[in-house]
PDB file of C-alpha atoms in Angstrom:
ATOM      1  CA  MET A 710       0.000   0.000   0.000  1.00  0.00           C
ATOM      2  CA  PRO A 711       1.530   3.343  -0.943  1.00  0.00           C
ATOM      3  CA  GLU A 712       2.031   5.848   1.837  1.00  0.00           C
ATOM      4  CA  SER A 713      -0.677   8.468   1.894  1.00  0.00           C
ATOM      5  CA  SER A 714       0.176  12.140   1.956  1.00  0.00           C
ATOM      6  CA  PRO A 715      -1.808  15.359   1.789  1.00  0.00           C
ATOM      7  CA  GLU A 716      -0.935  15.508  -1.906  1.00  0.00           C
ATOM      8  CA  SER A 717      -2.214  11.988  -2.539  1.00  0.00           C
ATOM      9  CA  HIS A 718      -5.441  12.871  -0.730  1.00  0.00           C
ATOM     10  CA  VAL A 719      -5.971  15.873  -3.002  1.00  0.00           C
ATOM     11  CA  ILE A 720      -5.327  13.638  -6.006  1.00  0.00           C
ATOM     12  CA  ASP A 721      -7.747  11.013  -4.644  1.00  0.00           C
ATOM     13  CA  PHE A 722     -10.394  13.684  -4.012  1.00  0.00           C
ATOM     14  CA  ARG A 723     -10.076  15.035  -7.580  1.00  0.00           C
ATOM     15  CA  ALA A 724     -10.102  11.510  -9.003  1.00  0.00           C
ATOM     16  CA  ALA A 725     -13.216  10.729  -6.954  1.00  0.00           C
ATOM     17  CA  GLU A 726     -14.921  13.811  -8.429  1.00  0.00           C
ATOM     18  CA  GLN A 727     -14.075  12.502 -11.893  1.00  0.00           C
ATOM     19  CA  LEU A 728     -15.332   8.996 -11.081  1.00  0.00           C
ATOM     20  CA  LEU A 729     -18.616  10.387  -9.784  1.00  0.00           C
ATOM     21  CA  ALA A 730     -18.985  12.503 -12.927  1.00  0.00           C
ATOM     22  CA  ALA A 731     -18.251   9.364 -14.990  1.00  0.00           C
ATOM     23  CA  ARG A 732     -21.003   7.490 -13.124  1.00  0.00           C
ATOM     24  CA  ASP A 733     -18.729   5.285 -11.046  1.00  0.00           C
ATOM     25  CA  PRO A 734     -19.926   6.232  -7.556  1.00  0.00           C
ATOM     26  CA  ARG A 735     -18.584   3.069  -5.917  1.00  0.00           C
ATOM     27  CA  GLY A 736     -15.114   3.829  -7.243  1.00  0.00           C
ATOM     28  CA  ALA A 737     -15.451   7.354  -5.860  1.00  0.00           C
ATOM     29  CA  VAL A 738     -16.446   6.004  -2.423  1.00  0.00           C
ATOM     30  CA  LYS A 739     -13.372   3.749  -2.333  1.00  0.00           C
ATOM     31  CA  LEU A 740     -11.050   6.682  -3.021  1.00  0.00           C
ATOM     32  CA  LEU A 741     -12.799   8.935  -0.513  1.00  0.00           C
ATOM     33  CA  ASP A 742     -12.715   6.359   2.287  1.00  0.00           C
ATOM     34  CA  SER A 743      -8.936   6.810   2.669  1.00  0.00           C
ATOM     35  CA  VAL A 744      -9.178  10.604   2.430  1.00  0.00           C
ATOM     36  CA  ILE A 745     -11.838  10.716   5.161  1.00  0.00           C
ATOM     37  CA  ALA A 746      -9.996   8.169   7.319  1.00  0.00           C
ATOM     38  CA  SER A 747      -6.997  10.516   7.328  1.00  0.00           C
ATOM     39  CA  HIS A 748      -9.025  13.753   7.453  1.00  0.00           C
ATOM     40  CA  PRO A 749     -12.402  13.055   9.123  1.00  0.00           C
ATOM     41  CA  GLU A 750     -12.985  16.818   9.460  1.00  0.00           C
ATOM     42  CA  ASN A 751     -12.864  17.326   5.676  1.00  0.00           C
ATOM     43  CA  THR A 752     -16.438  18.393   4.950  1.00  0.00           C
ATOM     44  CA  ALA A 753     -15.906  18.632   1.174  1.00  0.00           C
ATOM     45  CA  ALA A 754     -14.767  15.008   1.034  1.00  0.00           C
ATOM     46  CA  ARG A 755     -17.725  13.941   3.182  1.00  0.00           C
ATOM     47  CA  LEU A 756     -20.155  15.823   0.942  1.00  0.00           C
ATOM     48  CA  LEU A 757     -18.650  14.193  -2.149  1.00  0.00           C
ATOM     49  CA  ARG A 758     -18.816  10.751  -0.491  1.00  0.00           C
ATOM     50  CA  ALA A 759     -22.455  11.395   0.473  1.00  0.00           C
ATOM     51  CA  ARG A 760     -23.235  12.222  -3.173  1.00  0.00           C
ATOM     52  CA  ALA A 761     -21.472   9.022  -4.253  1.00  0.00           C
ATOM     53  CA  PHE A 762     -23.446   6.955  -1.729  1.00  0.00           C
ATOM     54  CA  PHE A 763     -26.655   8.543  -3.034  1.00  0.00           C
ATOM     55  CA  ALA A 764     -25.684   7.849  -6.655  1.00  0.00           C
ATOM     56  CA  SER A 765     -25.031   4.199  -5.811  1.00  0.00           C
ATOM     57  CA  ALA A 766     -28.360   3.934  -3.931  1.00  0.00           C
ATOM     58  CA  GLN A 767     -26.669   3.424  -0.549  1.00  0.00           C
ATOM     59  CA  LEU A 768     -29.305   5.590   1.073  1.00  0.00           C
ATOM     60  CA  ARG A 769     -28.534   4.917   4.746  1.00  0.00           C
ATOM     61  CA  ALA A 770     -24.858   5.736   4.214  1.00  0.00           C
ATOM     62  CA  ALA A 771     -25.791   8.856   2.232  1.00  0.00           C
ATOM     63  CA  GLU A 772     -28.200   9.970   4.953  1.00  0.00           C
ATOM     64  CA  LEU A 773     -25.512   9.559   7.624  1.00  0.00           C
ATOM     65  CA  GLU A 774     -22.877  11.401   5.606  1.00  0.00           C
ATOM     66  CA  PHE A 775     -25.183  14.312   4.667  1.00  0.00           C
ATOM     67  CA  SER A 776     -26.202  14.549   8.343  1.00  0.00           C
ATOM     68  CA  ILE A 777     -22.544  14.804   9.411  1.00  0.00           C
ATOM     69  CA  VAL A 778     -22.022  17.596   6.874  1.00  0.00           C
ATOM     70  CA  LEU A 779     -25.090  19.424   8.220  1.00  0.00           C
ATOM     71  CA  GLU A 780     -23.912  19.100  11.832  1.00  0.00           C
ATOM     72  CA  ARG A 781     -20.811  21.030  10.758  1.00  0.00           C
ATOM     73  CA  GLU A 782     -22.483  23.337   8.229  1.00  0.00           C
ATOM     74  CA  PRO A 783     -26.150  23.763   9.206  1.00  0.00           C
ATOM     75  CA  ASP A 784     -26.533  26.518   6.595  1.00  0.00           C
ATOM     76  CA  ASN A 785     -25.372  24.336   3.678  1.00  0.00           C
ATOM     77  CA  ALA A 786     -28.399  24.557   1.380  1.00  0.00           C
ATOM     78  CA  PHE A 787     -27.066  21.943  -1.047  1.00  0.00           C
ATOM     79  CA  ALA A 788     -26.584  19.413   1.764  1.00  0.00           C
ATOM     80  CA  HIS A 789     -30.161  20.012   2.959  1.00  0.00           C
ATOM     81  CA  PHE A 790     -31.437  19.572  -0.598  1.00  0.00           C
ATOM     82  CA  ALA A 791     -29.409  16.407  -1.156  1.00  0.00           C
ATOM     83  CA  LEU A 792     -30.483  14.963   2.203  1.00  0.00           C
ATOM     84  CA  ALA A 793     -34.093  15.724   1.252  1.00  0.00           C
ATOM     85  CA  ARG A 794     -33.615  13.833  -2.040  1.00  0.00           C
ATOM     86  CA  THR A 795     -32.166  10.942  -0.035  1.00  0.00           C
ATOM     87  CA  TYR A 796     -35.196  10.903   2.275  1.00  0.00           C
ATOM     88  CA  GLU A 797     -37.470  11.149  -0.762  1.00  0.00           C
ATOM     89  CA  ARG A 798     -35.881   8.044  -2.311  1.00  0.00           C
ATOM     90  CA  ALA A 799     -36.106   6.270   1.053  1.00  0.00           C
ATOM     91  CA  ALA A 800     -39.872   6.979   1.196  1.00  0.00           C
ATOM     92  CA  LYS A 801     -39.600   9.362   4.160  1.00  0.00           C
ATOM     93  CA  PRO A 802     -41.685  12.274   2.839  1.00  0.00           C
ATOM     94  CA  ASP A 803     -41.955  14.255   6.074  1.00  0.00           C
ATOM     95  CA  GLN A 804     -38.193  14.399   6.599  1.00  0.00           C
ATOM     96  CA  ALA A 805     -37.742  15.152   2.888  1.00  0.00           C
ATOM     97  CA  ARG A 806     -40.177  18.089   2.984  1.00  0.00           C
ATOM     98  CA  ARG A 807     -38.453  19.568   6.039  1.00  0.00           C
ATOM     99  CA  HIS A 808     -35.024  19.561   4.371  1.00  0.00           C
ATOM    100  CA  PHE A 809     -36.355  20.749   0.994  1.00  0.00           C
ATOM    101  CA  ARG A 810     -37.841  23.729   2.820  1.00  0.00           C
ATOM    102  CA  LEU A 811     -34.656  24.415   4.763  1.00  0.00           C
ATOM    103  CA  ALA A 812     -32.683  24.338   1.498  1.00  0.00           C
ATOM    104  CA  ALA A 813     -35.111  26.775  -0.136  1.00  0.00           C
ATOM    105  CA  ALA A 814     -35.068  29.090   2.881  1.00  0.00           C
ATOM    106  CA  LEU A 815     -31.255  29.150   2.905  1.00  0.00           C
ATOM    107  CA  ASP A 816     -30.881  29.547  -0.867  1.00  0.00           C
ATOM    108  CA  PRO A 817     -34.025  30.358  -2.877  1.00  0.00           C
ATOM    109  CA  GLN A 818     -32.849  28.712  -6.114  1.00  0.00           C
ATOM    110  CA  PRO A 819     -35.727  27.747  -8.426  1.00  0.00           C
ATOM    111  CA  GLU A 820     -34.942  24.022  -8.056  1.00  0.00           C
ATOM    112  CA  TYR A 821     -34.993  24.246  -4.262  1.00  0.00           C
ATOM    113  CA  LEU A 822     -38.167  26.346  -4.217  1.00  0.00           C
ATOM    114  CA  ALA A 823     -39.975  23.944  -6.551  1.00  0.00           C
ATOM    115  CA  ALA A 824     -39.009  20.957  -4.403  1.00  0.00           C
ATOM    116  CA  ALA A 825     -40.072  22.745  -1.207  1.00  0.00           C
ATOM    117  CA  ARG A 826     -43.640  23.083  -2.550  1.00  0.00           C
ATOM    118  CA  PHE A 827     -44.460  26.110  -0.423  1.00  0.00           C
ATOM    119  CA  ASP A 828     -47.465  26.709  -2.692  1.00  0.00           C
ATOM    120  CA  GLU A 829     -49.183  23.643  -1.149  1.00  0.00           C
ATOM    121  CA  ASP A 830     -49.464  25.593   2.111  1.00  0.00           C
ATOM    122  CA  ALA A 831     -51.115  28.525   0.327  1.00  0.00           C
ATOM    123  CA  GLY A 832     -54.235  26.550  -0.547  1.00  0.00           C
ATOM    124  CA  GLY A 833     -53.011  25.380  -3.927  1.00  0.00           C
ATOM    125  CA  ALA A 834     -53.236  28.639  -5.872  1.00  0.00           C
ATOM    126  CA  GLY A 835     -51.859  28.011  -9.329  1.00  0.00           C
ATOM    127  CA  GLY A 836     -51.987  24.287  -9.762  1.00  0.00           C
ATOM    128  CA  ALA A 837     -49.239  23.371 -12.238  1.00  0.00           C
ATOM    129  CA  GLY A 838     -47.712  20.333 -10.546  1.00  0.00           C
ATOM    130  CA  GLY A 839     -44.624  18.431 -11.521  1.00  0.00           C
TER     131      GLY A 839
END
């Protein structure tokens, strides 16, 4: 096993980003495991590993990893949104709605606002659903 260094961890992180983009989330997880073992405080690596877990349908692992990110960065709108998607896939609609709404409140991007479905609370004015 080659000795790990900060440089090798940066290389592994970048390679993991590429693997995830190339639709190899399990390969990305393997690379990120060593980075996180050496740097458990690295929130960026944890967020990337959470995305890889989600992409490989490892929903419990994704939920745990996104939750760790949110403990450290409670105002991370993307992490709330991604955790909500994880809950949605795990058929936990109440938890999903809560995190969709937190994401939208923190960062009112159109995608986050649409997922939050605030219009449902307003008595359904409008009506174009998706």
